[in-house]
Amino acid sequence: MSATIDAAGTATRSQAGTWQIDPAHSGVEFAVTHLMISKVKGRFTDIVGTVETDGTPEGSKIKVEIGAASVSTNDDARDAHLRSPDFFDVAKFPKIRFVSTAIKSRGDTDFRVMGDLTIRDVTRPIEMEVSREGSGRDPWGSDRAGFSATVRIDRRDFGLTWNQVLEAGGVMVSNEVKLSVDVELTHKAE
């Protein structure tokens, strides 16, 4: 799903094989509307996964696992609530998973990735817009490639239904969640 940049700066066919997500340089962020007036953002810091590829986007398969307990919104009480049975119920459902079902090129650097997202015990198909941010060889001899993706989901589709109706109308937390994914993949050169 990635390309390597040669010495002339030209994109070449990606290396077939297994690319690993570099968790130190990757993350998943989300944004929801709070009280119908502002955005609250958070992130998951525990992300692992692979891209198995034959060197083409269409011949690639993505598998990602996110530790649900790694959710962080910079508010301890809110984070504890998100880990509770009202939301992610991390004691029963410790992992959020994504497995691709198809990848389609949309030019040199853009892709549409279809796959199954599992949150709690609910799996639903989603489609993400993905962009290649760049690629090259690092100082330690590994090829690296960066990608970003966005998708909007309705949290109720995944059993995340907790909410409160506001006295003035509306709800405390929006049902629509915007997910933003940034990953850096590594592939050890032969």
mmCIF file of C-alpha atoms in Angstrom:
data_model
loop_
_atom_site.group_PDB
_atom_site.id
_atom_site.type_symbol
_atom_site.label_atom_id
_atom_site.label_comp_id
_atom_site.label_asym_id
_atom_site.label_seq_id
_atom_site.Cartn_x
_atom_site.Cartn_y
_atom_site.Cartn_z
ATOM 1 C CA MET A 1 0.000 0.000 0.000
ATOM 2 C CA SER A 2 2.982 2.272 -0.050
ATOM 3 C CA ALA A 3 5.665 3.394 -2.384
ATOM 4 C CA THR A 4 9.365 3.780 -1.796
ATOM 5 C CA ILE A 5 11.071 6.965 -2.943
ATOM 6 C CA ASP A 6 14.298 6.331 -4.864
ATOM 7 C CA ALA A 7 17.370 8.597 -4.852
ATOM 8 C CA ALA A 8 15.882 10.760 -7.618
ATOM 9 C CA GLY A 9 12.714 11.324 -5.581
ATOM 10 C CA THR A 10 10.582 9.153 -7.856
ATOM 11 C CA ALA A 11 7.936 6.875 -6.392
ATOM 12 C CA THR A 12 8.575 3.204 -7.090
ATOM 13 C CA ARG A 13 6.479 0.110 -6.519
ATOM 14 C CA SER A 14 6.232 -0.731 -2.803
ATOM 15 C CA GLN A 15 8.062 -3.632 -1.284
ATOM 16 C CA ALA A 16 5.973 -6.747 -0.990
ATOM 17 C CA GLY A 17 5.782 -8.360 2.395
ATOM 18 C CA THR A 18 4.734 -7.291 5.858
ATOM 19 C CA TRP A 19 4.817 -3.673 6.978
ATOM 20 C CA GLN A 20 4.426 -3.022 10.736
ATOM 21 C CA ILE A 21 2.693 -0.046 12.314
ATOM 22 C CA ASP A 22 5.247 1.946 14.304
ATOM 23 C CA PRO A 23 3.252 2.689 17.492
ATOM 24 C CA ALA A 24 5.615 5.472 18.557
ATOM 25 C CA HIS A 25 4.749 7.409 15.391
ATOM 26 C CA SER A 26 1.098 6.453 14.941
ATOM 27 C CA GLY A 27 -2.211 7.317 16.557
ATOM 28 C CA VAL A 28 -5.977 7.338 16.299
ATOM 29 C CA GLU A 29 -7.858 10.499 17.263
ATOM 30 C CA PHE A 30 -11.561 11.188 17.571
ATOM 31 C CA ALA A 31 -13.778 14.246 17.884
ATOM 32 C CA VAL A 32 -17.367 14.560 19.125
ATOM 33 C CA THR A 33 -19.607 17.546 19.757
ATOM 34 C CA HIS A 34 -20.196 18.254 23.466
ATOM 35 C CA LEU A 35 -23.353 19.995 24.721
ATOM 36 C CA MET A 36 -24.211 20.837 21.097
ATOM 37 C CA ILE A 37 -21.710 23.717 21.205
ATOM 38 C CA SER A 38 -18.063 22.572 21.077
ATOM 39 C CA LYS A 39 -15.743 19.760 20.018
ATOM 40 C CA VAL A 40 -14.079 17.389 22.450
ATOM 41 C CA LYS A 41 -11.095 15.488 21.106
ATOM 42 C CA GLY A 42 -9.373 12.401 22.341
ATOM 43 C CA ARG A 43 -6.975 9.734 21.195
ATOM 44 C CA PHE A 44 -6.005 6.119 21.563
ATOM 45 C CA THR A 45 -2.316 5.596 22.246
ATOM 46 C CA ASP A 46 -2.100 1.777 22.027
ATOM 47 C CA ILE A 47 -2.139 0.870 18.331
ATOM 48 C CA VAL A 48 -0.535 -2.143 16.633
ATOM 49 C CA GLY A 49 -1.038 -3.685 13.241
ATOM 50 C CA THR A 50 0.278 -4.831 9.907
ATOM 51 C CA VAL A 51 -0.132 -4.288 6.207
ATOM 52 C CA GLU A 52 0.481 -7.436 4.158
ATOM 53 C CA THR A 53 1.079 -6.463 0.542
ATOM 54 C CA ASP A 54 2.072 -7.877 -2.813
ATOM 55 C CA GLY A 55 3.296 -4.380 -3.691
ATOM 56 C CA THR A 56 -0.039 -3.028 -4.932
ATOM 57 C CA PRO A 57 -2.880 -1.316 -3.043
ATOM 58 C CA GLU A 58 -5.408 -3.847 -4.346
ATOM 59 C CA GLY A 59 -3.178 -6.716 -3.188
ATOM 60 C CA SER A 60 -2.844 -5.388 0.362
ATOM 61 C CA LYS A 61 -4.551 -6.400 3.597
ATOM 62 C CA ILE A 62 -4.641 -4.199 6.704
ATOM 63 C CA LYS A 63 -5.106 -5.480 10.269
ATOM 64 C CA VAL A 64 -5.147 -3.083 13.225
ATOM 65 C CA GLU A 65 -5.795 -3.521 16.963
ATOM 66 C CA ILE A 66 -6.300 -0.618 19.339
ATOM 67 C CA GLY A 67 -6.238 -0.993 23.113
ATOM 68 C CA ALA A 68 -9.578 0.496 24.177
ATOM 69 C CA ALA A 69 -8.220 1.290 27.651
ATOM 70 C CA SER A 70 -5.649 3.635 26.082
ATOM 71 C CA VAL A 71 -8.360 6.240 25.420
ATOM 72 C CA SER A 72 -7.260 9.684 26.570
ATOM 73 C CA THR A 73 -9.112 13.004 26.504
ATOM 74 C CA ASN A 74 -6.909 14.809 29.064
ATOM 75 C CA ASP A 75 -9.635 14.458 31.703
ATOM 76 C CA ASP A 76 -9.306 11.536 34.130
ATOM 77 C CA ALA A 77 -13.008 11.416 35.076
ATOM 78 C CA ARG A 78 -14.143 11.482 31.448
ATOM 79 C CA ASP A 79 -11.558 8.842 30.490
ATOM 80 C CA ALA A 80 -12.783 6.572 33.298
ATOM 81 C CA HIS A 81 -16.361 7.027 32.036
ATOM 82 C CA LEU A 82 -15.286 6.163 28.482
ATOM 83 C CA ARG A 83 -13.654 2.950 29.784
ATOM 84 C CA SER A 84 -16.825 1.995 31.699
ATOM 85 C CA PRO A 85 -19.752 -0.158 30.474
ATOM 86 C CA ASP A 86 -21.515 3.082 29.396
ATOM 87 C CA PHE A 87 -19.044 3.312 26.499
ATOM 88 C CA PHE A 88 -16.148 0.976 25.597
ATOM 89 C CA ASP A 89 -16.524 -1.450 28.541
ATOM 90 C CA VAL A 90 -12.808 -2.211 28.341
ATOM 91 C CA ALA A 91 -12.994 -4.989 30.948
ATOM 92 C CA LYS A 92 -15.191 -7.036 28.571
ATOM 93 C CA PHE A 93 -13.998 -5.640 25.232
ATOM 94 C CA PRO A 94 -10.314 -4.683 25.526
ATOM 95 C CA LYS A 95 -9.617 -4.345 21.777
ATOM 96 C CA ILE A 96 -11.000 -2.261 18.938
ATOM 97 C CA ARG A 97 -10.228 -3.966 15.626
ATOM 98 C CA PHE A 98 -10.124 -3.032 11.959
ATOM 99 C CA VAL A 99 -9.601 -5.524 9.116
ATOM 100 C CA SER A 100 -9.639 -4.328 5.521
ATOM 101 C CA THR A 101 -11.822 -6.067 2.952
ATOM 102 C CA ALA A 102 -10.773 -4.064 -0.150
ATOM 103 C CA ILE A 103 -8.440 -1.236 -1.123
ATOM 104 C CA LYS A 104 -8.896 0.853 -4.251
ATOM 105 C CA SER A 105 -6.413 3.362 -5.671
ATOM 106 C CA ARG A 106 -7.688 6.869 -6.313
ATOM 107 C CA GLY A 107 -4.590 8.307 -7.944
ATOM 108 C CA ASP A 108 -0.942 8.166 -6.939
ATOM 109 C CA THR A 109 -1.360 9.001 -3.266
ATOM 110 C CA ASP A 110 -5.043 8.532 -2.408
ATOM 111 C CA PHE A 111 -6.963 5.364 -1.612
ATOM 112 C CA ARG A 112 -10.382 4.206 -0.494
ATOM 113 C CA VAL A 113 -10.074 1.500 2.153
ATOM 114 C CA MET A 114 -13.104 -0.624 2.949
ATOM 115 C CA GLY A 115 -13.143 -2.885 5.963
ATOM 116 C CA ASP A 116 -14.789 -4.155 9.114
ATOM 117 C CA LEU A 117 -14.536 -2.095 12.309
ATOM 118 C CA THR A 118 -15.264 -3.884 15.589
ATOM 119 C CA ILE A 119 -16.020 -1.872 18.727
ATOM 120 C CA ARG A 120 -17.270 -3.755 21.779
ATOM 121 C CA ASP A 121 -18.995 -6.824 20.283
ATOM 122 C CA VAL A 122 -20.338 -5.080 17.178
ATOM 123 C CA THR A 123 -18.722 -5.279 13.739
ATOM 124 C CA ARG A 124 -19.779 -2.915 10.950
ATOM 125 C CA PRO A 125 -18.357 -2.118 7.509
ATOM 126 C CA ILE A 126 -16.756 1.293 7.069
ATOM 127 C CA GLU A 127 -15.004 3.143 4.234
ATOM 128 C CA MET A 128 -12.030 5.416 4.869
ATOM 129 C CA GLU A 129 -10.381 8.023 2.696
ATOM 130 C CA VAL A 130 -6.628 7.410 2.938
ATOM 131 C CA SER A 131 -3.706 9.544 1.737
ATOM 132 C CA ARG A 132 -0.066 8.579 1.483
ATOM 133 C CA GLU A 133 1.922 11.295 3.244
ATOM 134 C CA GLY A 134 5.369 10.171 2.124
ATOM 135 C CA SER A 135 7.902 7.365 2.189
ATOM 136 C CA GLY A 136 11.619 6.706 2.289
ATOM 137 C CA ARG A 137 14.443 4.845 3.995
ATOM 138 C CA ASP A 138 15.320 5.651 7.611
ATOM 139 C CA PRO A 139 18.905 5.869 8.959
ATOM 140 C CA TRP A 140 18.660 2.297 10.325
ATOM 141 C CA GLY A 141 17.969 0.630 6.970
ATOM 142 C CA SER A 142 14.184 0.242 7.178
ATOM 143 C CA ASP A 143 11.738 1.541 4.599
ATOM 144 C CA ARG A 144 9.037 3.759 6.084
ATOM 145 C CA ALA A 145 5.743 5.058 4.763
ATOM 146 C CA GLY A 146 3.222 7.432 6.330
ATOM 147 C CA PHE A 147 -0.524 7.437 5.786
ATOM 148 C CA SER A 148 -3.461 9.445 7.107
ATOM 149 C CA ALA A 149 -7.131 8.457 7.041
ATOM 150 C CA THR A 150 -10.477 9.915 8.063
ATOM 151 C CA VAL A 151 -13.922 8.465 8.552
ATOM 152 C CA ARG A 152 -17.140 9.495 10.277
ATOM 153 C CA ILE A 153 -19.158 6.898 12.166
ATOM 154 C CA ASP A 154 -22.353 6.879 14.202
ATOM 155 C CA ARG A 155 -21.307 5.587 17.606
ATOM 156 C CA ARG A 156 -24.761 4.072 18.205
ATOM 157 C CA ASP A 157 -24.038 1.596 15.383
ATOM 158 C CA PHE A 158 -21.385 0.091 17.682
ATOM 159 C CA GLY A 159 -23.434 -0.074 20.879
ATOM 160 C CA LEU A 160 -22.118 3.224 22.274
ATOM 161 C CA THR A 161 -25.539 4.607 23.134
ATOM 162 C CA TRP A 162 -25.053 6.428 26.458
ATOM 163 C CA ASN A 163 -26.249 10.030 26.358
ATOM 164 C CA GLN A 164 -28.172 12.641 28.318
ATOM 165 C CA VAL A 165 -30.901 14.905 27.004
ATOM 166 C CA LEU A 166 -30.235 18.556 27.754
ATOM 167 C CA GLU A 167 -32.851 20.736 29.431
ATOM 168 C CA ALA A 168 -32.573 23.294 26.616
ATOM 169 C CA GLY A 169 -32.868 20.556 23.975
ATOM 170 C CA GLY A 170 -30.309 18.434 22.233
ATOM 171 C CA VAL A 171 -27.958 15.889 23.782
ATOM 172 C CA MET A 172 -24.743 15.943 25.780
ATOM 173 C CA VAL A 173 -22.623 13.960 23.268
ATOM 174 C CA SER A 174 -23.093 13.879 19.499
ATOM 175 C CA ASN A 175 -23.764 10.539 17.868
ATOM 176 C CA GLU A 176 -21.422 11.338 14.985
ATOM 177 C CA VAL A 177 -17.758 10.693 15.700
ATOM 178 C CA LYS A 178 -14.965 11.832 13.388
ATOM 179 C CA LEU A 179 -11.994 9.472 13.421
ATOM 180 C CA SER A 180 -8.559 10.577 12.201
ATOM 181 C CA VAL A 181 -5.814 7.991 11.794
ATOM 182 C CA ASP A 182 -2.123 8.686 11.255
ATOM 183 C CA VAL A 183 0.231 5.730 10.863
ATOM 184 C CA GLU A 184 3.856 5.233 10.048
ATOM 185 C CA LEU A 185 4.706 1.815 8.668
ATOM 186 C CA THR A 186 8.104 0.148 8.730
ATOM 187 C CA HIS A 187 9.507 -2.577 6.478
ATOM 188 C CA LYS A 188 12.956 -3.999 7.105
ATOM 189 C CA ALA A 189 14.950 -3.883 3.895
ATOM 190 C CA GLU A 190 16.438 -7.193 2.722
#
